[in-house]
mmCIF file of C-alpha atoms and ligand atoms in Angstrom:
data_model
loop_
_atom_site.group_PDB
_atom_site.id
_atom_site.type_symbol
_atom_site.label_atom_id
_atom_site.label_comp_id
_atom_site.label_asym_id
_atom_site.label_seq_id
_atom_site.Cartn_x
_atom_site.Cartn_y
_atom_site.Cartn_z
ATOM 1 C CA MET M 1 22.944 -2.848 -17.637
ATOM 2 C CA MET M 2 19.205 -2.563 -18.240
ATOM 3 C CA LYS M 3 17.614 -5.772 -19.508
ATOM 4 C CA PRO M 4 16.134 -5.450 -23.055
ATOM 5 C CA PHE M 5 12.770 -6.707 -21.808
ATOM 6 C CA LYS M 6 11.079 -7.537 -18.537
ATOM 7 C CA ALA M 7 7.925 -9.116 -17.157
ATOM 8 C CA GLY M 8 5.285 -6.442 -16.592
ATOM 9 C CA ILE M 9 1.751 -6.520 -15.215
ATOM 10 C CA THR M 10 -0.485 -5.615 -18.171
ATOM 11 C CA GLY M 11 -3.903 -6.614 -16.820
ATOM 12 C CA THR M 12 -5.672 -7.267 -13.507
ATOM 13 C CA GLY M 13 -8.975 -8.764 -12.388
ATOM 14 C CA SER M 14 -10.586 -9.785 -9.129
ATOM 15 C CA ILE M 15 -13.702 -11.283 -7.577
ATOM 16 C CA LEU M 16 -14.984 -11.027 -4.018
ATOM 17 C CA PRO M 17 -18.001 -13.320 -3.486
ATOM 18 C CA GLU M 18 -21.291 -11.458 -2.887
ATOM 19 C CA LYS M 19 -22.126 -13.137 0.423
ATOM 20 C CA LYS M 20 -20.685 -11.276 3.428
ATOM 21 C CA LEU M 21 -19.936 -12.241 7.006
ATOM 22 C CA THR M 22 -19.946 -9.205 9.289
ATOM 23 C CA ASN M 23 -18.483 -8.812 12.755
ATOM 24 C CA SER M 24 -21.969 -8.564 14.230
ATOM 25 C CA GLN M 25 -22.913 -11.900 12.591
ATOM 26 C CA LEU M 26 -19.774 -13.429 14.156
ATOM 27 C CA GLU M 27 -20.976 -12.171 17.555
ATOM 28 C CA SER M 28 -23.767 -14.759 17.325
ATOM 29 C CA ILE M 29 -21.356 -17.577 16.335
ATOM 30 C CA VAL M 30 -18.516 -17.192 18.885
ATOM 31 C CA GLU M 31 -17.890 -15.142 22.022
ATOM 32 C CA THR M 32 -16.494 -12.001 20.403
ATOM 33 C CA SER M 33 -17.455 -8.402 19.703
ATOM 34 C CA ASP M 34 -17.308 -6.012 16.782
ATOM 35 C CA GLU M 35 -15.293 -3.702 19.042
ATOM 36 C CA TRP M 36 -12.629 -6.381 19.800
ATOM 37 C CA ILE M 37 -12.288 -7.453 16.168
ATOM 38 C CA VAL M 38 -11.995 -3.889 14.827
ATOM 39 C CA LYS M 39 -9.550 -2.805 17.537
ATOM 40 C CA ARG M 40 -7.302 -5.904 17.372
ATOM 41 C CA THR M 41 -7.441 -6.544 13.597
ATOM 42 C CA GLY M 42 -9.051 -3.655 11.661
ATOM 43 C CA ILE M 43 -11.490 -6.113 9.999
ATOM 44 C CA ARG M 44 -15.223 -5.269 9.771
ATOM 45 C CA GLU M 45 -16.480 -7.866 7.283
ATOM 46 C CA ARG M 46 -15.300 -10.574 4.890
ATOM 47 C CA HIS M 47 -16.715 -12.185 1.733
ATOM 48 C CA ILE M 48 -17.653 -15.866 1.809
ATOM 49 C CA LEU M 49 -18.013 -18.304 -1.066
ATOM 50 C CA GLU M 50 -21.426 -20.021 -1.197
ATOM 51 C CA ASP M 51 -21.246 -23.746 -0.297
ATOM 52 C CA ASP M 52 -22.187 -24.924 -3.793
ATOM 53 C CA VAL M 53 -19.676 -22.724 -5.653
ATOM 54 C CA PRO M 54 -16.238 -24.165 -6.440
ATOM 55 C CA LEU M 55 -13.229 -21.930 -5.826
ATOM 56 C CA ALA M 56 -12.300 -22.524 -9.472
ATOM 57 C CA LYS M 57 -15.366 -20.521 -10.558
ATOM 58 C CA ILE M 58 -14.212 -17.239 -9.005
ATOM 59 C CA ALA M 59 -10.618 -17.995 -10.017
ATOM 60 C CA ALA M 60 -11.764 -18.350 -13.641
ATOM 61 C CA GLU M 61 -13.898 -15.184 -13.463
ATOM 62 C CA ALA M 62 -11.020 -13.113 -12.065
ATOM 63 C CA SER M 63 -8.755 -14.591 -14.773
ATOM 64 C CA VAL M 64 -11.120 -13.650 -17.616
ATOM 65 C CA LYS M 65 -11.284 -10.078 -16.283
ATOM 66 C CA ALA M 66 -7.478 -9.848 -16.168
ATOM 67 C CA ILE M 67 -7.137 -11.246 -19.717
ATOM 68 C CA GLU M 68 -9.689 -8.711 -21.019
ATOM 69 C CA ASP M 69 -7.999 -5.898 -19.108
ATOM 70 C CA ALA M 70 -4.720 -6.785 -20.857
ATOM 71 C CA GLY M 71 -6.469 -6.737 -24.255
ATOM 72 C CA LEU M 72 -5.737 -10.433 -24.808
ATOM 73 C CA ASN M 73 -7.730 -13.588 -25.533
ATOM 74 C CA PRO M 74 -7.505 -16.801 -23.461
ATOM 75 C CA VAL M 75 -5.673 -18.526 -26.340
ATOM 76 C CA ASP M 76 -2.834 -15.956 -26.026
ATOM 77 C CA ILE M 77 -1.938 -17.298 -22.559
ATOM 78 C CA GLU M 78 1.020 -19.703 -22.628
ATOM 79 C CA LEU M 79 1.236 -20.552 -18.934
ATOM 80 C CA ILE M 80 -1.152 -20.418 -15.978
ATOM 81 C CA ILE M 81 0.269 -20.383 -12.464
ATOM 82 C CA ALA M 82 -2.383 -20.585 -9.769
ATOM 83 C CA SER M 83 -1.575 -19.997 -6.123
ATOM 84 C CA THR M 84 -3.823 -21.422 -3.440
ATOM 85 C CA CYS M 85 -3.654 -23.225 -0.114
ATOM 86 C CA THR M 86 -7.381 -24.013 -0.197
ATOM 87 C CA PRO M 87 -7.907 -25.745 -3.576
ATOM 88 C CA ASP M 88 -11.099 -27.569 -4.531
ATOM 89 C CA TYR M 89 -9.029 -30.627 -5.488
ATOM 90 C CA LEU M 90 -5.404 -31.661 -5.093
ATOM 91 C CA THR M 91 -5.701 -32.968 -8.614
ATOM 92 C CA PRO M 92 -6.718 -31.545 -10.993
ATOM 93 C CA SER M 93 -4.799 -28.466 -9.954
ATOM 94 C CA LEU M 94 -6.651 -25.170 -9.723
ATOM 95 C CA ALA M 95 -4.584 -23.931 -12.672
ATOM 96 C CA CYS M 96 -5.762 -26.826 -14.895
ATOM 97 C CA THR M 97 -9.402 -26.293 -13.933
ATOM 98 C CA VAL M 98 -9.107 -22.577 -14.753
ATOM 99 C CA GLN M 99 -7.385 -23.440 -18.056
ATOM 100 C CA GLY M 100 -10.352 -25.624 -19.033
ATOM 101 C CA GLU M 101 -13.010 -23.142 -17.811
ATOM 102 C CA ILE M 102 -11.623 -20.157 -19.696
ATOM 103 C CA GLY M 103 -10.506 -22.018 -22.847
ATOM 104 C CA ALA M 104 -6.812 -21.142 -22.522
ATOM 105 C CA LYS M 105 -5.991 -24.165 -24.638
ATOM 106 C CA ASN M 106 -2.417 -23.114 -25.431
ATOM 107 C CA ALA M 107 -1.413 -22.788 -21.777
ATOM 108 C CA ALA M 108 0.554 -25.140 -19.567
ATOM 109 C CA ALA M 109 -0.806 -25.011 -16.022
ATOM 110 C CA PHE M 110 0.351 -25.717 -12.485
ATOM 111 C CA ASP M 111 -0.254 -24.608 -8.884
ATOM 112 C CA VAL M 112 2.083 -23.174 -6.287
ATOM 113 C CA ASN M 113 1.380 -23.204 -2.561
ATOM 114 C CA ALA M 114 3.282 -20.783 -0.378
ATOM 115 C CA ALA M 115 0.181 -19.986 1.715
ATOM 116 C CA CYS M 116 -0.343 -16.214 1.980
ATOM 117 C CA THR M 117 2.947 -15.521 0.145
ATOM 118 C CA GLY M 118 1.700 -17.551 -2.840
ATOM 119 C CA PHE M 119 1.155 -14.602 -5.174
ATOM 120 C CA VAL M 120 4.709 -13.279 -4.708
ATOM 121 C CA TYR M 121 6.128 -16.800 -5.217
ATOM 122 C CA ALA M 122 4.007 -17.214 -8.374
ATOM 123 C CA LEU M 123 5.058 -13.801 -9.681
ATOM 124 C CA GLN M 124 8.740 -14.548 -9.188
ATOM 125 C CA THR M 125 8.282 -17.964 -10.853
ATOM 126 C CA GLY M 126 6.318 -16.568 -13.800
ATOM 127 C CA ARG M 127 8.810 -13.768 -14.294
ATOM 128 C CA GLN M 128 11.540 -16.331 -15.088
ATOM 129 C CA PHE M 129 9.511 -17.755 -18.014
ATOM 130 C CA ILE M 130 9.217 -14.261 -19.523
ATOM 131 C CA GLU M 131 12.801 -13.171 -18.892
ATOM 132 C CA ASN M 132 14.310 -16.331 -20.378
ATOM 133 C CA GLY M 133 12.165 -15.940 -23.491
ATOM 134 C CA THR M 134 9.981 -19.049 -22.977
ATOM 135 C CA CYS M 135 6.649 -17.164 -22.730
ATOM 136 C CA LYS M 136 5.187 -13.800 -23.719
ATOM 137 C CA ASN M 137 1.943 -13.868 -21.735
ATOM 138 C CA ILE M 138 1.328 -15.635 -18.433
ATOM 139 C CA LEU M 139 -1.765 -15.694 -16.223
ATOM 140 C CA ILE M 140 -1.162 -15.658 -12.489
ATOM 141 C CA VAL M 141 -4.292 -16.298 -10.473
ATOM 142 C CA SER M 142 -4.458 -16.462 -6.693
ATOM 143 C CA ALA M 143 -7.705 -17.758 -5.240
ATOM 144 C CA GLU M 144 -8.637 -18.825 -1.741
ATOM 145 C CA ALA M 145 -11.626 -20.177 0.157
ATOM 146 C CA LEU M 146 -10.324 -19.837 3.710
ATOM 147 C CA SER M 147 -13.889 -20.009 5.047
ATOM 148 C CA ARG M 148 -13.863 -23.709 4.074
ATOM 149 C CA ALA M 149 -10.809 -24.324 6.250
ATOM 150 C CA THR M 150 -11.959 -22.261 9.228
ATOM 151 C CA ASP M 151 -13.074 -23.643 12.577
ATOM 152 C CA PHE M 152 -16.085 -21.458 13.379
ATOM 153 C CA THR M 153 -15.864 -22.489 17.037
ATOM 154 C CA ASP M 154 -12.340 -21.031 17.364
ATOM 155 C CA ARG M 155 -12.651 -17.282 17.956
ATOM 156 C CA LYS M 156 -8.887 -16.809 17.650
ATOM 157 C CA THR M 157 -8.975 -17.620 13.928
ATOM 158 C CA CYS M 158 -12.548 -17.458 12.621
ATOM 159 C CA VAL M 159 -12.743 -13.656 12.781
ATOM 160 C CA LEU M 160 -9.705 -13.228 10.534
ATOM 161 C CA PHE M 161 -10.288 -15.001 7.230
ATOM 162 C CA GLY M 162 -12.349 -14.546 4.071
ATOM 163 C CA ASP M 163 -12.564 -15.702 0.452
ATOM 164 C CA GLY M 164 -11.645 -14.107 -2.879
ATOM 165 C CA ALA M 165 -9.668 -14.313 -6.102
ATOM 166 C CA GLY M 166 -7.247 -11.973 -7.862
ATOM 167 C CA ALA M 167 -5.463 -12.385 -11.175
ATOM 168 C CA VAL M 168 -2.784 -10.582 -13.155
ATOM 169 C CA ILE M 169 -1.374 -10.964 -16.644
ATOM 170 C CA LEU M 170 2.393 -10.957 -16.771
ATOM 171 C CA SER M 171 3.608 -10.016 -20.251
ATOM 172 C CA LYS M 172 6.893 -9.377 -22.001
ATOM 173 C CA VAL M 173 7.399 -5.581 -21.964
ATOM 174 C CA ASP M 174 10.278 -3.635 -23.493
ATOM 175 C CA ASP M 175 9.559 -0.101 -22.270
ATOM 176 C CA GLY M 176 11.656 -0.236 -19.097
ATOM 177 C CA THR M 177 8.679 -1.111 -16.872
ATOM 178 C CA GLY M 178 8.089 -4.476 -15.173
ATOM 179 C CA VAL M 179 9.470 -6.531 -12.307
ATOM 180 C CA GLU M 180 12.837 -5.207 -11.149
ATOM 181 C CA GLU M 181 13.661 -7.361 -8.139
ATOM 182 C CA ALA M 182 12.031 -10.001 -5.988
ATOM 183 C CA CYS M 183 13.210 -11.755 -2.821
ATOM 184 C CA LEU M 184 11.705 -14.974 -1.484
ATOM 185 C CA GLY M 185 12.342 -16.788 1.771
ATOM 186 C CA ALA M 186 11.123 -19.499 4.123
ATOM 187 C CA VAL M 187 11.557 -20.439 7.783
ATOM 188 C CA GLY M 188 10.553 -24.106 7.788
ATOM 189 C CA ASP M 189 11.658 -24.696 11.361
ATOM 190 C CA ASN M 190 8.723 -22.503 12.444
ATOM 191 C CA ALA M 191 6.265 -24.513 10.339
ATOM 192 C CA ASP M 192 4.100 -25.628 13.257
ATOM 193 C CA VAL M 193 2.823 -22.153 14.210
ATOM 194 C CA LEU M 194 0.310 -22.147 11.322
ATOM 195 C CA THR M 195 -1.011 -25.429 9.977
ATOM 196 C CA LEU M 196 -3.822 -26.755 7.806
ATOM 197 C CA PRO M 197 -3.622 -30.559 7.457
ATOM 198 C CA CYS M 198 -4.695 -32.308 4.283
ATOM 199 C CA LEU M 199 -4.297 -36.095 3.843
ATOM 200 C CA TYR M 200 -2.235 -36.585 7.022
ATOM 201 C CA ALA M 201 -2.112 -34.822 10.373
ATOM 202 C CA SER M 202 0.486 -35.362 13.106
ATOM 203 C CA ASP M 203 -0.701 -36.310 16.590
ATOM 204 C CA ALA M 204 0.389 -32.855 17.784
ATOM 205 C CA ASP M 205 -1.755 -31.216 15.137
ATOM 206 C CA ILE M 206 -4.805 -33.343 15.972
ATOM 207 C CA GLU M 207 -4.301 -32.517 19.659
ATOM 208 C CA LYS M 208 -4.308 -28.738 19.040
ATOM 209 C CA ARG M 209 -7.654 -28.723 17.255
ATOM 210 C CA ASN M 210 -11.165 -28.934 18.574
ATOM 211 C CA GLU M 211 -12.346 -32.522 18.488
ATOM 212 C CA GLY M 212 -13.339 -33.852 15.081
ATOM 213 C CA LYS M 213 -11.946 -30.816 13.265
ATOM 214 C CA LYS M 214 -8.845 -32.145 11.600
ATOM 215 C CA GLN M 215 -8.931 -30.184 8.354
ATOM 216 C CA VAL M 216 -9.132 -26.668 9.752
ATOM 217 C CA LEU M 217 -6.535 -23.972 10.066
ATOM 218 C CA TRP M 218 -4.807 -23.662 13.442
ATOM 219 C CA MET M 219 -2.545 -20.791 14.322
ATOM 220 C CA ASP M 220 -0.459 -19.466 17.168
ATOM 221 C CA GLY M 221 -1.566 -15.888 16.518
ATOM 222 C CA SER M 222 1.012 -14.090 18.630
ATOM 223 C CA GLU M 223 3.967 -16.071 17.152
ATOM 224 C CA VAL M 224 2.757 -15.274 13.644
ATOM 225 C CA PHE M 225 2.194 -11.652 14.642
ATOM 226 C CA THR M 226 5.767 -11.265 15.912
ATOM 227 C CA PHE M 227 7.212 -12.897 12.783
ATOM 228 C CA ALA M 228 5.010 -10.806 10.485
ATOM 229 C CA SER M 229 5.805 -7.500 12.177
ATOM 230 C CA ARG M 230 9.538 -8.104 11.688
ATOM 231 C CA ILE M 231 9.563 -9.750 8.260
ATOM 232 C CA MET M 232 7.268 -7.256 6.513
ATOM 233 C CA SER M 233 9.730 -4.415 7.055
ATOM 234 C CA GLU M 234 12.849 -6.576 6.497
ATOM 235 C CA ALA M 235 11.580 -8.037 3.209
ATOM 236 C CA THR M 236 10.555 -4.561 2.028
ATOM 237 C CA LYS M 237 13.996 -3.133 2.824
ATOM 238 C CA ASN M 238 15.712 -6.112 1.130
ATOM 239 C CA VAL M 239 13.931 -5.666 -2.168
ATOM 240 C CA LEU M 240 14.396 -1.891 -2.065
ATOM 241 C CA ASP M 241 18.148 -2.339 -1.531
ATOM 242 C CA SER M 242 18.517 -5.004 -4.239
ATOM 243 C CA ALA M 243 16.762 -2.714 -6.731
ATOM 244 C CA GLY M 244 18.989 0.182 -5.657
ATOM 245 C CA ASN M 245 15.913 2.303 -4.919
ATOM 246 C CA GLU M 246 14.982 4.628 -2.051
ATOM 247 C CA MET M 247 11.622 4.572 -0.285
ATOM 248 C CA GLY M 248 10.919 8.057 -1.660
ATOM 249 C CA GLN M 249 10.744 6.557 -5.188
ATOM 250 C CA ILE M 250 7.978 4.124 -4.207
ATOM 251 C CA LYS M 251 4.384 5.181 -4.912
ATOM 252 C CA TYR M 252 2.630 2.421 -2.941
ATOM 253 C CA ILE M 253 3.376 -0.641 -0.863
ATOM 254 C CA PHE M 254 0.894 -3.493 -1.351
ATOM 255 C CA PRO M 255 1.254 -5.696 1.726
ATOM 256 C CA HIS M 256 -0.478 -8.973 2.476
ATOM 257 C CA GLN M 257 -3.650 -8.029 4.342
ATOM 258 C CA ALA M 258 -3.676 -9.951 7.625
ATOM 259 C CA ASN M 259 -4.076 -7.444 10.448
ATOM 260 C CA MET M 260 -4.080 -3.623 10.450
ATOM 261 C CA ARG M 261 -1.698 -3.630 13.425
ATOM 262 C CA ILE M 262 0.850 -5.620 11.382
ATOM 263 C CA LEU M 263 0.604 -2.998 8.620
ATOM 264 C CA GLN M 264 0.972 -0.172 11.162
ATOM 265 C CA ASN M 265 4.024 -1.846 12.732
ATOM 266 C CA ALA M 266 5.614 -2.267 9.293
ATOM 267 C CA ALA M 267 4.911 1.391 8.431
ATOM 268 C CA LYS M 268 6.525 2.496 11.691
ATOM 269 C CA ARG M 269 9.634 0.333 11.180
ATOM 270 C CA LEU M 270 9.962 1.576 7.600
ATOM 271 C CA ASP M 271 9.252 5.177 8.640
ATOM 272 C CA VAL M 272 6.576 5.583 5.959
ATOM 273 C CA SER M 273 3.139 7.127 6.252
ATOM 274 C CA MET M 274 0.109 4.806 6.211
ATOM 275 C CA ASP M 275 -1.022 6.745 3.074
ATOM 276 C CA LYS M 276 1.622 4.812 1.159
ATOM 277 C CA ILE M 277 0.341 1.441 2.369
ATOM 278 C CA TYR M 278 -2.641 0.128 0.403
ATOM 279 C CA SER M 279 -5.222 -1.650 2.524
ATOM 280 C CA ASN M 280 -8.610 -3.258 1.932
ATOM 281 C CA LEU M 281 -8.700 -5.699 4.846
ATOM 282 C CA GLU M 282 -11.509 -3.766 6.511
ATOM 283 C CA TYR M 283 -13.948 -5.421 4.037
ATOM 284 C CA THR M 284 -11.995 -8.513 2.885
ATOM 285 C CA GLY M 285 -10.331 -9.913 6.002
ATOM 286 C CA ASN M 286 -7.327 -12.106 5.291
ATOM 287 C CA ILE M 287 -7.825 -13.783 1.891
ATOM 288 C CA SER M 288 -4.356 -15.337 1.920
ATOM 289 C CA SER M 289 -2.540 -15.321 -1.432
ATOM 290 C CA ALA M 290 -5.456 -13.552 -3.156
ATOM 291 C CA SER M 291 -5.005 -10.436 -1.056
ATOM 292 C CA ILE M 292 -2.231 -8.688 -3.031
ATOM 293 C CA PRO M 293 -3.676 -9.228 -6.545
ATOM 294 C CA VAL M 294 -7.130 -8.125 -5.335
ATOM 295 C CA CYS M 295 -5.521 -4.944 -3.939
ATOM 296 C CA LEU M 296 -3.635 -4.382 -7.220
ATOM 297 C CA ASP M 297 -6.840 -4.708 -9.231
ATOM 298 C CA GLU M 298 -8.693 -2.293 -6.939
ATOM 299 C CA ALA M 299 -5.893 0.271 -7.045
ATOM 300 C CA SER M 300 -5.589 -0.007 -10.820
ATOM 301 C CA LYS M 301 -9.361 0.369 -11.364
ATOM 302 C CA LYS M 302 -9.460 3.353 -8.962
ATOM 303 C CA GLY M 303 -6.792 5.045 -11.109
ATOM 304 C CA LEU M 304 -4.255 5.072 -8.263
ATOM 305 C CA LEU M 305 -1.557 3.462 -10.428
ATOM 306 C CA LYS M 306 -0.048 5.109 -13.505
ATOM 307 C CA LYS M 307 2.463 3.672 -15.957
ATOM 308 C CA GLY M 308 5.955 4.221 -14.529
ATOM 309 C CA ASP M 309 4.885 4.139 -10.846
ATOM 310 C CA LYS M 310 7.152 2.002 -8.686
ATOM 311 C CA ILE M 311 5.435 -0.289 -6.209
ATOM 312 C CA ILE M 312 6.453 -2.921 -3.676
ATOM 313 C CA MET M 313 4.462 -6.054 -2.876
ATOM 314 C CA VAL M 314 5.307 -7.825 0.371
ATOM 315 C CA ALA M 315 3.813 -10.880 2.039
ATOM 316 C CA PHE M 316 4.273 -13.476 4.767
ATOM 317 C CA GLY M 317 2.377 -16.644 5.503
ATOM 318 C CA GLY M 318 2.227 -20.281 6.538
ATOM 319 C CA GLY M 319 5.325 -22.327 5.981
ATOM 320 C CA LEU M 320 6.522 -19.944 7.241
ATOM 321 C CA THR M 321 7.148 -18.102 4.007
ATOM 322 C CA TYR M 322 7.832 -14.523 3.039
ATOM 323 C CA GLY M 323 8.532 -12.584 -0.121
ATOM 324 C CA SER M 324 8.702 -9.153 -1.678
ATOM 325 C CA ALA M 325 8.823 -7.765 -5.201
ATOM 326 C CA LEU M 326 9.520 -4.318 -6.602
ATOM 327 C CA LEU M 327 8.131 -3.395 -10.001
ATOM 328 C CA THR M 328 7.399 -0.467 -12.255
ATOM 329 C CA TRP M 329 3.736 -0.434 -13.298
ATOM 330 C CA SER M 330 3.281 -1.187 -17.019
ATOM 331 C CA LYS M 331 -0.339 -0.209 -17.759
HETATM 332 N N1 LIG W 1 -12.819 -11.985 20.317
HETATM 333 C C1 LIG W 1 -12.610 -11.664 21.591
HETATM 334 N N2 LIG W 1 -11.530 -12.020 22.276
HETATM 335 C C2 LIG W 1 -10.600 -12.733 21.619
HETATM 336 C C3 LIG W 1 -10.737 -13.106 20.285
HETATM 337 C C4 LIG W 1 -11.915 -12.715 19.627
HETATM 338 N N3 LIG W 1 -12.158 -13.015 18.347
HETATM 339 N N4 LIG W 1 -9.659 -13.793 19.891
HETATM 340 C C5 LIG W 1 -8.849 -13.871 20.953
HETATM 341 N N5 LIG W 1 -9.429 -13.237 21.998
HETATM 342 C C6 LIG W 1 -8.914 -13.096 23.353
HETATM 343 C C7 LIG W 1 -7.970 -14.203 23.719
HETATM 344 O O1 LIG W 1 -8.654 -15.347 24.141
HETATM 345 C C8 LIG W 1 -7.166 -13.550 24.826
HETATM 346 O O2 LIG W 1 -7.925 -13.634 26.005
HETATM 347 P P1 LIG W 1 -7.199 -14.075 27.369
HETATM 348 O O3 LIG W 1 -6.176 -13.004 27.608
HETATM 349 O O4 LIG W 1 -8.336 -14.104 28.316
HETATM 350 O O5 LIG W 1 -6.595 -15.411 27.072
HETATM 351 C C9 LIG W 1 -7.117 -12.077 24.415
HETATM 352 O O6 LIG W 1 -8.162 -11.903 23.446
HETATM 353 C C10 LIG W 1 -5.830 -11.672 23.790
HETATM 354 O O7 LIG W 1 -5.433 -12.666 22.871
HETATM 355 P P2 LIG W 1 -4.213 -12.517 21.939
HETATM 356 O O8 LIG W 1 -4.054 -13.750 21.111
HETATM 357 O O9 LIG W 1 -3.051 -12.016 22.749
HETATM 358 O O10 LIG W 1 -4.741 -11.317 21.006
HETATM 359 P P3 LIG W 1 -3.949 -10.475 19.971
HETATM 360 O O11 LIG W 1 -4.096 -9.072 20.278
HETATM 361 O O12 LIG W 1 -2.559 -11.036 19.746
HETATM 362 O O13 LIG W 1 -4.754 -10.750 18.650
HETATM 363 C C11 LIG W 1 -4.685 -12.044 16.642
HETATM 364 C C12 LIG W 1 -4.930 -12.054 18.139
HETATM 365 C C13 LIG W 1 -4.917 -13.435 16.117
HETATM 366 C C14 LIG W 1 -5.673 -11.075 16.004
HETATM 367 C C15 LIG W 1 -3.240 -11.569 16.365
HETATM 368 O O14 LIG W 1 -2.351 -12.320 17.149
HETATM 369 C C16 LIG W 1 -2.857 -11.695 14.925
HETATM 370 O O15 LIG W 1 -3.379 -11.010 14.068
HETATM 371 N N6 LIG W 1 -1.843 -12.546 14.635
HETATM 372 C C17 LIG W 1 -1.341 -12.707 13.293
HETATM 373 C C18 LIG W 1 -2.296 -13.550 12.534
HETATM 374 C C19 LIG W 1 -1.987 -13.608 11.091
HETATM 375 O O16 LIG W 1 -1.547 -12.674 10.510
HETATM 376 N N7 LIG W 1 -2.283 -14.756 10.508
HETATM 377 C C20 LIG W 1 -2.244 -14.960 9.134
HETATM 378 C C21 LIG W 1 -0.920 -15.376 8.640
HETATM 379 S S1 LIG W 1 -0.877 -15.183 6.930
#
């Protein structure tokens, strides 16, 4: 039976910092080449937050845009869920800082961290508050400053990541649109293939890193690549099956933007054309949990999404985590 109301995306907003880091600039930082980076990842440039700008600033700016896009005021927001694995502070949470910055004084606020899958985890969490009648309007904001957690002497990781923020408003909708299904998962016994220590680091994690660089991201790229190539198609199929939909009904897939070859592998396994797979990683790099909401905002502003279109969002990330969601566009 169809639910009387659902949680629909009614507004989007995003910010990519102005400063850019191009492949040719990276050539003067580590032993790499534009040719290698483009061929092995599809990335040409990424946006980098200036040193004196807190992540919360772009998170708040993206949030204000999403609230305006939904035709709401900050005081209409009842809950803020922020996803990040690169917060300015552990406390206050990013969500609380955004709440204060934008004047969303009626909102409760907390963070989730599921690394690059953070937006899908936040969406599935927020959806529950709408569906059980607790809230009518929720702000989900995913913001990341990966450049601050990058070892710029490690060519295996420093060419991949960038910074950015994306936000959506999740509102109670009763027109049949909204989130239909979402699937989340984790593989904690593979946790050590992608790590970013905070207040403690194991001896093994200190050993892996270049000397003196404890709080930087370390990754076994090929392990993550193998996991990602498999899980992106599996998680997409899972959510499609649970919603009882066929791939032909889906207008776009919005995958986490990590590597063009991962997207191509997923497209091949799913037997879909790359035209159906939205991508912006050429000029963003991997911006972790911000990548899907930034893509959604771009696609919405470009007029690629119309009310009633079915889309799938699918992500994987540190943890390891993965998740997918299928929704009908509400705007
Ligand atoms: N420039 C030039 N050469 C590089 C390089 C760079 N930036 N980075 C690695 N290389 C070299 C390696 O040192 C290696 O050289 P060697 O054979 O002499 O040892 C060679 O390229 C191949 O390395 P490999 O790690 O096998 O490359 P790859 O094709 O697997 O690509 C990644 C590496 C990191 C791009 C790829 O594994 C990847 O994208 N993994 C998934 C990462 C991801 O999605 N992370 C985010 C999770 S949310």
